[in-house]
């Protein structure tokens, strides 16, 4: 499958935020990075698109989702984290520790400056 075919298939994901032209859009750079990581891990054979669709769908159908779909990429990251944990690629506590570190880094970063992990005061 070529990169353009992969992008085309992913662009058809239900509830994926889209521009007026129908192209996928990312609300923040981290969402684009999560998207790219997913494509890369699929290309490396970590999971099939069917497995990915099943995992993402499970996250998207959990109760308490934002009615406006603004949490779509939060679901994406949760699905990717679950895939990594279930396949023994990452440890759940390591992912949680990293999430907390990024949060602390964000809180410690002055407005308008890039958020860098080294800004975490506990690192």
Short mmCIF file of N, CA, C and O in Angstrom, two decimals:
data_model
loop_
_atom_site.label_atom_id
_atom_site.label_comp_id
_atom_site.label_asym_id
_atom_site.label_seq_id
_atom_site.Cartn_x
_atom_site.Cartn_y
_atom_site.Cartn_z
N UNK A 1 0.86 -1.18 0.00
CA UNK A 1 0.00 0.00 0.00
C UNK A 1 0.90 1.23 0.00
O UNK A 1 1.80 1.36 0.80
N UNK A 2 0.63 2.16 -0.91
CA UNK A 2 1.46 3.37 -0.99
C UNK A 2 1.05 4.36 0.08
O UNK A 2 0.00 4.25 0.69
N UNK A 3 1.93 5.37 0.30
CA UNK A 3 1.65 6.41 1.30
C UNK A 3 0.37 7.15 0.95
O UNK A 3 -0.42 7.48 1.84
N UNK A 4 0.13 7.40 -0.35
CA UNK A 4 -1.09 8.13 -0.73
C UNK A 4 -2.33 7.28 -0.48
O UNK A 4 -3.37 7.78 -0.06
N UNK A 5 -2.23 5.95 -0.69
CA UNK A 5 -3.36 5.07 -0.40
C UNK A 5 -3.62 5.01 1.10
O UNK A 5 -4.76 5.02 1.53
N UNK A 6 -2.54 4.96 1.88
CA UNK A 6 -2.68 4.95 3.34
C UNK A 6 -3.36 6.22 3.80
O UNK A 6 -4.31 6.19 4.57
N UNK A 7 -2.88 7.38 3.34
CA UNK A 7 -3.48 8.65 3.73
C UNK A 7 -4.95 8.69 3.33
O UNK A 7 -5.79 9.17 4.07
N UNK A 8 -5.25 8.17 2.14
CA UNK A 8 -6.62 8.17 1.66
C UNK A 8 -7.52 7.32 2.56
O UNK A 8 -8.62 7.74 2.91
N UNK A 9 -7.04 6.13 2.94
CA UNK A 9 -7.82 5.27 3.83
C UNK A 9 -8.02 5.92 5.19
O UNK A 9 -9.11 5.91 5.75
N UNK A 10 -6.96 6.50 5.75
CA UNK A 10 -7.08 7.14 7.04
C UNK A 10 -7.96 8.37 6.98
O UNK A 10 -8.69 8.67 7.92
N UNK A 11 -7.93 9.08 5.87
CA UNK A 11 -8.75 10.28 5.72
C UNK A 11 -10.24 9.93 5.75
O UNK A 11 -11.08 10.79 6.03
N UNK A 12 -10.58 8.67 5.49
CA UNK A 12 -11.97 8.24 5.50
C UNK A 12 -12.43 7.81 6.90
O UNK A 12 -13.57 7.39 7.06
N UNK A 13 -11.55 7.93 7.88
CA UNK A 13 -11.91 7.53 9.25
C UNK A 13 -13.16 8.29 9.70
O UNK A 13 -13.23 9.50 9.55
N UNK A 14 -14.12 7.57 10.28
CA UNK A 14 -15.32 8.25 10.76
C UNK A 14 -14.96 9.23 11.86
O UNK A 14 -14.10 8.97 12.69
N UNK A 15 -15.58 10.36 11.85
CA UNK A 15 -15.44 11.42 12.85
C UNK A 15 -14.11 12.16 12.78
O UNK A 15 -13.84 13.01 13.61
N UNK A 16 -13.24 11.84 11.81
CA UNK A 16 -11.98 12.57 11.66
C UNK A 16 -12.30 14.01 11.30
O UNK A 16 -13.04 14.25 10.34
N UNK A 17 -11.79 14.97 12.07
CA UNK A 17 -12.05 16.39 11.72
C UNK A 17 -11.55 16.70 10.32
O UNK A 17 -10.46 16.28 9.93
N UNK A 18 -12.36 17.44 9.56
CA UNK A 18 -12.01 17.76 8.17
C UNK A 18 -12.21 19.25 7.89
O UNK A 18 -13.04 19.91 8.51
N UNK A 19 -11.44 19.74 6.94
CA UNK A 19 -11.57 21.13 6.50
C UNK A 19 -12.80 21.26 5.62
O UNK A 19 -13.46 20.27 5.29
N UNK A 20 -13.08 22.47 5.18
CA UNK A 20 -14.21 22.71 4.26
C UNK A 20 -14.02 21.95 2.96
O UNK A 20 -14.98 21.59 2.29
N UNK A 21 -12.75 21.68 2.58
CA UNK A 21 -12.44 20.92 1.36
C UNK A 21 -12.56 19.41 1.57
O UNK A 21 -12.36 18.64 0.64
N UNK A 22 -12.82 18.99 2.81
CA UNK A 22 -12.92 17.57 3.10
C UNK A 22 -11.60 16.91 3.44
O UNK A 22 -11.52 15.70 3.60
N UNK A 23 -10.53 17.70 3.57
CA UNK A 23 -9.22 17.16 3.92
C UNK A 23 -9.10 17.04 5.44
O UNK A 23 -9.63 17.87 6.17
N UNK A 24 -8.38 16.02 5.92
CA UNK A 24 -8.19 15.90 7.37
C UNK A 24 -7.44 17.13 7.92
O UNK A 24 -6.56 17.66 7.25
N UNK A 25 -7.82 17.55 9.09
CA UNK A 25 -7.13 18.67 9.74
C UNK A 25 -6.73 18.23 11.15
O UNK A 25 -7.37 17.38 11.75
N UNK A 26 -5.70 18.84 11.63
CA UNK A 26 -5.18 18.54 12.96
C UNK A 26 -5.29 19.79 13.81
O UNK A 26 -4.80 20.85 13.42
N UNK A 27 -5.92 19.68 14.98
CA UNK A 27 -6.13 20.86 15.81
C UNK A 27 -4.83 21.38 16.42
O UNK A 27 -4.72 22.56 16.73
N UNK A 28 -3.86 20.50 16.60
CA UNK A 28 -2.58 20.85 17.22
C UNK A 28 -1.49 19.97 16.58
O UNK A 28 -1.79 18.88 16.08
N UNK A 29 -0.24 20.42 16.63
CA UNK A 29 0.85 19.60 16.06
C UNK A 29 0.94 18.20 16.65
O UNK A 29 1.24 17.24 15.94
N UNK A 30 0.63 18.03 17.94
CA UNK A 30 0.72 16.70 18.54
C UNK A 30 -0.23 15.71 17.88
O UNK A 30 0.07 14.52 17.80
N UNK A 31 -1.37 16.21 17.39
CA UNK A 31 -2.33 15.32 16.74
C UNK A 31 -1.77 14.80 15.42
O UNK A 31 -1.92 13.62 15.09
N UNK A 32 -1.10 15.67 14.68
CA UNK A 32 -0.47 15.25 13.43
C UNK A 32 0.64 14.24 13.72
O UNK A 32 0.82 13.27 12.97
N UNK A 33 1.37 14.45 14.80
CA UNK A 33 2.43 13.52 15.17
C UNK A 33 1.86 12.16 15.56
O UNK A 33 2.42 11.12 15.20
N UNK A 34 0.75 12.15 16.29
CA UNK A 34 0.11 10.88 16.65
C UNK A 34 -0.37 10.15 15.40
O UNK A 34 -0.23 8.93 15.29
N UNK A 35 -0.92 10.89 14.46
CA UNK A 35 -1.37 10.33 13.19
C UNK A 35 -0.18 9.70 12.46
O UNK A 35 -0.24 8.55 12.03
N UNK A 36 0.93 10.45 12.38
CA UNK A 36 2.12 9.96 11.68
C UNK A 36 2.71 8.73 12.38
O UNK A 36 3.14 7.78 11.71
N UNK A 37 2.73 8.74 13.70
CA UNK A 37 3.24 7.57 14.43
C UNK A 37 2.40 6.34 14.13
O UNK A 37 2.94 5.24 13.96
N UNK A 38 1.09 6.52 14.06
CA UNK A 38 0.20 5.40 13.77
C UNK A 38 0.49 4.81 12.40
O UNK A 38 0.60 3.59 12.24
N UNK A 39 0.63 5.69 11.41
CA UNK A 39 0.94 5.22 10.05
C UNK A 39 2.28 4.48 10.06
O UNK A 39 2.41 3.39 9.49
N UNK A 40 3.27 5.06 10.72
CA UNK A 40 4.59 4.43 10.77
C UNK A 40 4.55 3.05 11.43
O UNK A 40 5.14 2.10 10.92
N UNK A 41 3.86 2.95 12.55
CA UNK A 41 3.78 1.67 13.26
C UNK A 41 3.03 0.62 12.44
O UNK A 41 3.39 -0.56 12.47
N UNK A 42 2.01 1.05 11.71
CA UNK A 42 1.32 0.13 10.81
C UNK A 42 2.28 -0.35 9.72
O UNK A 42 2.36 -1.56 9.44
N UNK A 43 3.03 0.58 9.13
CA UNK A 43 3.97 0.22 8.07
C UNK A 43 5.05 -0.73 8.58
O UNK A 43 5.57 -1.54 7.82
N UNK A 44 5.38 -0.65 9.86
CA UNK A 44 6.37 -1.55 10.46
C UNK A 44 5.75 -2.90 10.83
O UNK A 44 6.44 -3.79 11.32
N UNK A 45 4.44 -3.05 10.63
CA UNK A 45 3.78 -4.33 10.88
C UNK A 45 3.29 -4.55 12.30
O UNK A 45 2.95 -5.67 12.66
N UNK A 46 3.23 -3.49 13.10
CA UNK A 46 2.78 -3.65 14.48
C UNK A 46 1.31 -4.06 14.55
O UNK A 46 0.91 -4.81 15.43
N UNK A 47 0.50 -3.57 13.62
CA UNK A 47 -0.92 -3.90 13.59
C UNK A 47 -1.45 -3.70 12.18
O UNK A 47 -0.87 -2.99 11.37
N UNK A 48 -2.58 -4.35 11.90
CA UNK A 48 -3.25 -4.17 10.61
C UNK A 48 -4.21 -2.99 10.72
O UNK A 48 -4.54 -2.55 11.83
N UNK A 49 -4.67 -2.51 9.59
CA UNK A 49 -5.65 -1.40 9.64
C UNK A 49 -6.95 -1.87 10.27
O UNK A 49 -7.63 -1.11 10.94
N UNK A 50 -7.30 -3.13 10.07
CA UNK A 50 -8.50 -3.66 10.72
C UNK A 50 -8.39 -3.63 12.23
O UNK A 50 -9.33 -3.25 12.93
N UNK A 51 -7.23 -4.04 12.74
CA UNK A 51 -7.00 -3.99 14.19
C UNK A 51 -7.04 -2.55 14.70
O UNK A 51 -7.60 -2.26 15.76
N UNK A 52 -6.43 -1.65 13.92
CA UNK A 52 -6.43 -0.23 14.31
C UNK A 52 -7.86 0.31 14.34
O UNK A 52 -8.26 0.98 15.30
N UNK A 53 -8.62 0.02 13.31
CA UNK A 53 -10.00 0.51 13.23
C UNK A 53 -10.82 0.01 14.42
O UNK A 53 -11.61 0.77 15.01
N UNK A 54 -10.61 -1.24 14.79
CA UNK A 54 -11.33 -1.81 15.93
C UNK A 54 -10.96 -1.09 17.24
O UNK A 54 -11.83 -0.74 18.04
N UNK A 55 -9.68 -0.83 17.44
CA UNK A 55 -9.22 -0.17 18.67
C UNK A 55 -9.69 1.28 18.72
O UNK A 55 -10.17 1.75 19.76
N UNK A 56 -9.57 1.99 17.60
CA UNK A 56 -10.01 3.39 17.57
C UNK A 56 -11.52 3.47 17.75
O UNK A 56 -12.02 4.32 18.50
N UNK A 57 -12.24 2.58 17.12
CA UNK A 57 -13.70 2.57 17.25
C UNK A 57 -14.11 2.36 18.71
O UNK A 57 -15.05 3.01 19.20
N UNK A 58 -13.41 1.45 19.40
CA UNK A 58 -13.73 1.21 20.81
C UNK A 58 -13.56 2.49 21.62
O UNK A 58 -14.40 2.81 22.48
N UNK A 59 -12.50 3.25 21.35
CA UNK A 59 -12.27 4.51 22.07
C UNK A 59 -13.34 5.55 21.70
O UNK A 59 -13.84 6.27 22.57
N UNK A 60 -13.68 5.62 20.43
CA UNK A 60 -14.64 6.62 19.95
C UNK A 60 -16.05 6.37 20.47
O UNK A 60 -16.87 7.28 20.52
N UNK A 61 -16.33 5.12 20.84
CA UNK A 61 -17.67 4.77 21.31
C UNK A 61 -17.80 4.69 22.83
O UNK A 61 -18.84 4.29 23.34
N UNK A 62 -16.76 5.09 23.53
CA UNK A 62 -16.85 5.10 25.00
C UNK A 62 -17.78 6.22 25.45
O UNK A 62 -17.85 7.28 24.81
N UNK A 63 -18.49 6.01 26.54
CA UNK A 63 -19.36 7.06 27.06
C UNK A 63 -18.56 8.29 27.48
O UNK A 63 -17.38 8.18 27.82
N UNK A 64 -19.22 9.43 27.43
CA UNK A 64 -18.59 10.66 27.89
C UNK A 64 -17.80 11.41 26.84
O UNK A 64 -17.12 12.39 27.15
N UNK A 65 -17.87 10.98 25.60
CA UNK A 65 -17.17 11.67 24.52
C UNK A 65 -17.75 13.07 24.32
O UNK A 65 -18.92 13.31 24.57
N UNK A 66 -16.91 13.97 23.83
CA UNK A 66 -17.37 15.32 23.50
C UNK A 66 -18.36 15.24 22.35
O UNK A 66 -18.09 14.59 21.33
N UNK A 67 -19.50 15.87 22.50
CA UNK A 67 -20.53 15.81 21.46
C UNK A 67 -20.06 16.45 20.15
O UNK A 67 -20.49 16.06 19.07
N UNK A 68 -19.16 17.43 20.25
CA UNK A 68 -18.68 18.12 19.05
C UNK A 68 -17.48 17.43 18.40
O UNK A 68 -16.95 17.90 17.40
N UNK A 69 -17.04 16.31 18.95
CA UNK A 69 -15.92 15.57 18.37
C UNK A 69 -14.56 16.18 18.67
O UNK A 69 -13.55 15.72 18.12
N UNK A 70 -14.50 17.17 19.53
CA UNK A 70 -13.23 17.86 19.80
C UNK A 70 -12.21 16.96 20.50
O UNK A 70 -11.03 17.28 20.55
N UNK A 71 -12.65 15.82 20.99
CA UNK A 71 -11.74 14.89 21.66
C UNK A 71 -11.32 13.74 20.74
O UNK A 71 -10.77 12.74 21.20
N UNK A 72 -11.54 13.88 19.44
CA UNK A 72 -11.22 12.81 18.50
C UNK A 72 -9.77 12.36 18.63
O UNK A 72 -9.48 11.17 18.72
N UNK A 73 -8.84 13.31 18.66
CA UNK A 73 -7.44 12.92 18.71
C UNK A 73 -7.01 12.47 20.10
O UNK A 73 -6.04 11.74 20.25
N UNK A 74 -7.75 12.85 21.14
CA UNK A 74 -7.52 12.26 22.45
C UNK A 74 -7.85 10.77 22.39
O UNK A 74 -7.13 9.93 22.95
N UNK A 75 -8.94 10.44 21.70
CA UNK A 75 -9.31 9.03 21.50
C UNK A 75 -8.25 8.32 20.67
O UNK A 75 -7.92 7.16 20.92
N UNK A 76 -7.73 9.02 19.67
CA UNK A 76 -6.69 8.46 18.80
C UNK A 76 -5.48 8.06 19.64
O UNK A 76 -4.96 6.96 19.53
N UNK A 77 -5.04 8.97 20.52
CA UNK A 77 -3.86 8.70 21.35
C UNK A 77 -4.16 7.58 22.35
O UNK A 77 -3.31 6.71 22.59
N UNK A 78 -5.36 7.56 22.89
CA UNK A 78 -5.74 6.48 23.81
C UNK A 78 -5.71 5.13 23.08
O UNK A 78 -5.23 4.13 23.63
N UNK A 79 -6.21 5.11 21.85
CA UNK A 79 -6.19 3.87 21.06
C UNK A 79 -4.76 3.44 20.76
O UNK A 79 -4.42 2.26 20.89
N UNK A 80 -3.92 4.39 20.40
CA UNK A 80 -2.53 4.07 20.10
C UNK A 80 -1.82 3.57 21.35
O UNK A 80 -1.09 2.57 21.31
N UNK A 81 -2.05 4.21 22.46
CA UNK A 81 -1.45 3.77 23.73
C UNK A 81 -1.89 2.35 24.07
O UNK A 81 -1.06 1.51 24.46
N UNK A 82 -3.17 2.07 23.90
CA UNK A 82 -3.68 0.72 24.17
C UNK A 82 -3.02 -0.32 23.28
O UNK A 82 -2.69 -1.42 23.74
N UNK A 83 -2.83 0.03 22.01
CA UNK A 83 -2.17 -0.90 21.08
C UNK A 83 -0.74 -1.17 21.54
O UNK A 83 -0.29 -2.32 21.53
N UNK A 84 -0.03 -0.13 21.92
CA UNK A 84 1.36 -0.29 22.34
C UNK A 84 1.46 -1.13 23.61
O UNK A 84 2.35 -1.97 23.73
N UNK A 85 0.55 -0.91 24.53
CA UNK A 85 0.54 -1.67 25.79
C UNK A 85 0.18 -3.13 25.53
O UNK A 85 0.85 -4.04 26.01
N UNK A 86 -0.88 -3.36 24.75
CA UNK A 86 -1.34 -4.73 24.53
C UNK A 86 -0.32 -5.57 23.77
O UNK A 86 -0.30 -6.79 23.91
N UNK A 87 0.55 -4.93 23.01
CA UNK A 87 1.56 -5.66 22.26
C UNK A 87 2.92 -5.68 22.97
O UNK A 87 3.91 -6.14 22.42
N UNK A 88 2.95 -5.16 24.19
CA UNK A 88 4.18 -5.20 24.98
C UNK A 88 5.26 -4.24 24.51
O UNK A 88 6.42 -4.39 24.87
N UNK A 89 4.87 -3.24 23.72
CA UNK A 89 5.83 -2.25 23.21
C UNK A 89 6.10 -1.18 24.27
O UNK A 89 7.20 -0.66 24.37
N UNK A 90 5.08 -0.85 25.03
CA UNK A 90 5.20 0.18 26.06
C UNK A 90 4.48 -0.27 27.33
O UNK A 90 3.58 -1.10 27.27
N UNK A 91 4.91 0.28 28.42
CA UNK A 91 4.34 -0.02 29.73
C UNK A 91 3.34 1.08 30.08
O UNK A 91 3.63 2.27 29.88
N UNK A 92 2.20 0.71 30.61
CA UNK A 92 1.16 1.69 30.94
C UNK A 92 1.67 2.74 31.91
O UNK A 92 1.39 3.94 31.73
N UNK A 93 2.45 2.36 32.90
CA UNK A 93 2.94 3.35 33.86
C UNK A 93 3.96 4.29 33.21
O UNK A 93 4.00 5.48 33.54
N UNK A 94 4.75 3.79 32.27
CA UNK A 94 5.70 4.66 31.57
C UNK A 94 4.96 5.69 30.72
O UNK A 94 5.36 6.86 30.67
N UNK A 95 3.88 5.27 30.08
CA UNK A 95 3.08 6.21 29.28
C UNK A 95 2.46 7.26 30.18
O UNK A 95 2.51 8.46 29.88
N UNK A 96 1.91 6.84 31.31
CA UNK A 96 1.30 7.78 32.25
C UNK A 96 2.34 8.76 32.79
O UNK A 96 2.09 9.97 32.87
N UNK A 97 3.51 8.27 33.15
CA UNK A 97 4.58 9.15 33.64
C UNK A 97 4.98 10.18 32.58
O UNK A 97 5.20 11.35 32.90
N UNK A 98 5.05 9.75 31.34
CA UNK A 98 5.41 10.66 30.26
C UNK A 98 4.32 11.70 30.04
O UNK A 98 4.61 12.89 29.83
N UNK A 99 3.04 11.28 30.11
CA UNK A 99 1.94 12.24 29.98
C UNK A 99 2.01 13.29 31.08
O UNK A 99 1.84 14.49 30.82
N UNK A 100 2.28 12.86 32.30
CA UNK A 100 2.38 13.80 33.42
C UNK A 100 3.56 14.76 33.22
O UNK A 100 3.46 15.95 33.53
N UNK A 101 4.65 14.23 32.71
CA UNK A 101 5.82 15.06 32.46
C UNK A 101 5.53 16.14 31.42
O UNK A 101 5.90 17.30 31.58
N UNK A 102 4.83 15.75 30.35
CA UNK A 102 4.45 16.73 29.33
C UNK A 102 3.51 17.79 29.91
O UNK A 102 3.61 18.98 29.59
N UNK A 103 2.59 17.37 30.78
CA UNK A 103 1.67 18.33 31.40
C UNK A 103 2.44 19.33 32.26
O UNK A 103 2.19 20.53 32.19
N UNK A 104 3.37 18.84 33.07
CA UNK A 104 4.18 19.74 33.89
C UNK A 104 5.01 20.68 33.02
O UNK A 104 5.16 21.86 33.31
N UNK A 105 5.54 20.15 31.92
CA UNK A 105 6.32 20.97 31.00
C UNK A 105 5.45 22.07 30.40
O UNK A 105 5.87 23.23 30.30
N UNK A 106 4.22 21.72 30.04
CA UNK A 106 3.30 22.71 29.47
C UNK A 106 2.99 23.81 30.48
O UNK A 106 2.98 25.00 30.15
N UNK A 107 2.77 23.40 31.72
CA UNK A 107 2.45 24.37 32.77
C UNK A 107 3.64 25.26 33.11
O UNK A 107 3.46 26.41 33.53
N UNK A 108 4.85 24.78 32.91
CA UNK A 108 6.05 25.54 33.24
C UNK A 108 6.57 26.39 32.07
O UNK A 108 7.50 27.17 32.25
N UNK A 109 5.97 26.23 30.90
CA UNK A 109 6.44 26.94 29.72
C UNK A 109 5.73 28.28 29.59
O UNK A 109 4.50 28.34 29.61
N UNK A 110 6.50 29.37 29.44
CA UNK A 110 5.87 30.68 29.25
C UNK A 110 5.01 30.71 27.98
O UNK A 110 5.34 30.05 26.98
N UNK A 111 3.94 31.46 28.05
CA UNK A 111 3.03 31.59 26.90
C UNK A 111 3.81 32.02 25.66
O UNK A 111 4.66 32.89 25.71
N UNK A 112 3.51 31.37 24.56
CA UNK A 112 4.15 31.72 23.29
C UNK A 112 5.45 30.99 23.01
O UNK A 112 5.99 31.09 21.92
N UNK A 113 5.95 30.27 23.98
CA UNK A 113 7.19 29.51 23.81
C UNK A 113 6.85 28.06 23.51
O UNK A 113 5.81 27.56 23.94
N UNK A 114 7.73 27.36 22.80
CA UNK A 114 7.45 25.95 22.52
C UNK A 114 7.49 25.12 23.80
O UNK A 114 8.32 25.35 24.67
N UNK A 115 6.59 24.15 23.87
CA UNK A 115 6.56 23.24 25.01
C UNK A 115 7.57 22.13 24.73
O UNK A 115 7.45 21.41 23.75
N UNK A 116 8.56 22.05 25.59
CA UNK A 116 9.60 21.04 25.46
C UNK A 116 9.63 20.19 26.72
O UNK A 116 9.44 20.70 27.82
N UNK A 117 9.87 18.92 26.56
CA UNK A 117 9.88 18.01 27.70
C UNK A 117 10.91 18.44 28.74
O UNK A 117 10.68 18.28 29.93
N UNK A 118 12.01 19.02 28.30
CA UNK A 118 13.01 19.47 29.27
C UNK A 118 12.54 20.64 30.12
O UNK A 118 13.19 21.01 31.10
N UNK A 119 11.37 21.21 29.81
CA UNK A 119 10.79 22.26 30.65
C UNK A 119 10.11 21.69 31.88
O UNK A 119 9.70 22.45 32.77
N UNK A 120 9.96 20.37 31.94
CA UNK A 120 9.35 19.74 33.12
C UNK A 120 10.28 19.97 34.30
O UNK A 120 11.42 19.50 34.30
N UNK A 121 9.82 20.69 35.33
CA UNK A 121 10.69 20.99 36.47
C UNK A 121 11.10 19.74 37.26
O UNK A 121 12.08 19.78 38.01
N UNK A 122 10.41 18.63 37.07
CA UNK A 122 10.76 17.39 37.79
C UNK A 122 11.68 16.48 36.98
O UNK A 122 12.02 15.40 37.44
N UNK A 123 12.04 16.88 35.81
CA UNK A 123 12.90 16.04 34.94
C UNK A 123 14.33 16.33 35.18
O UNK A 123 14.82 17.34 35.39
#
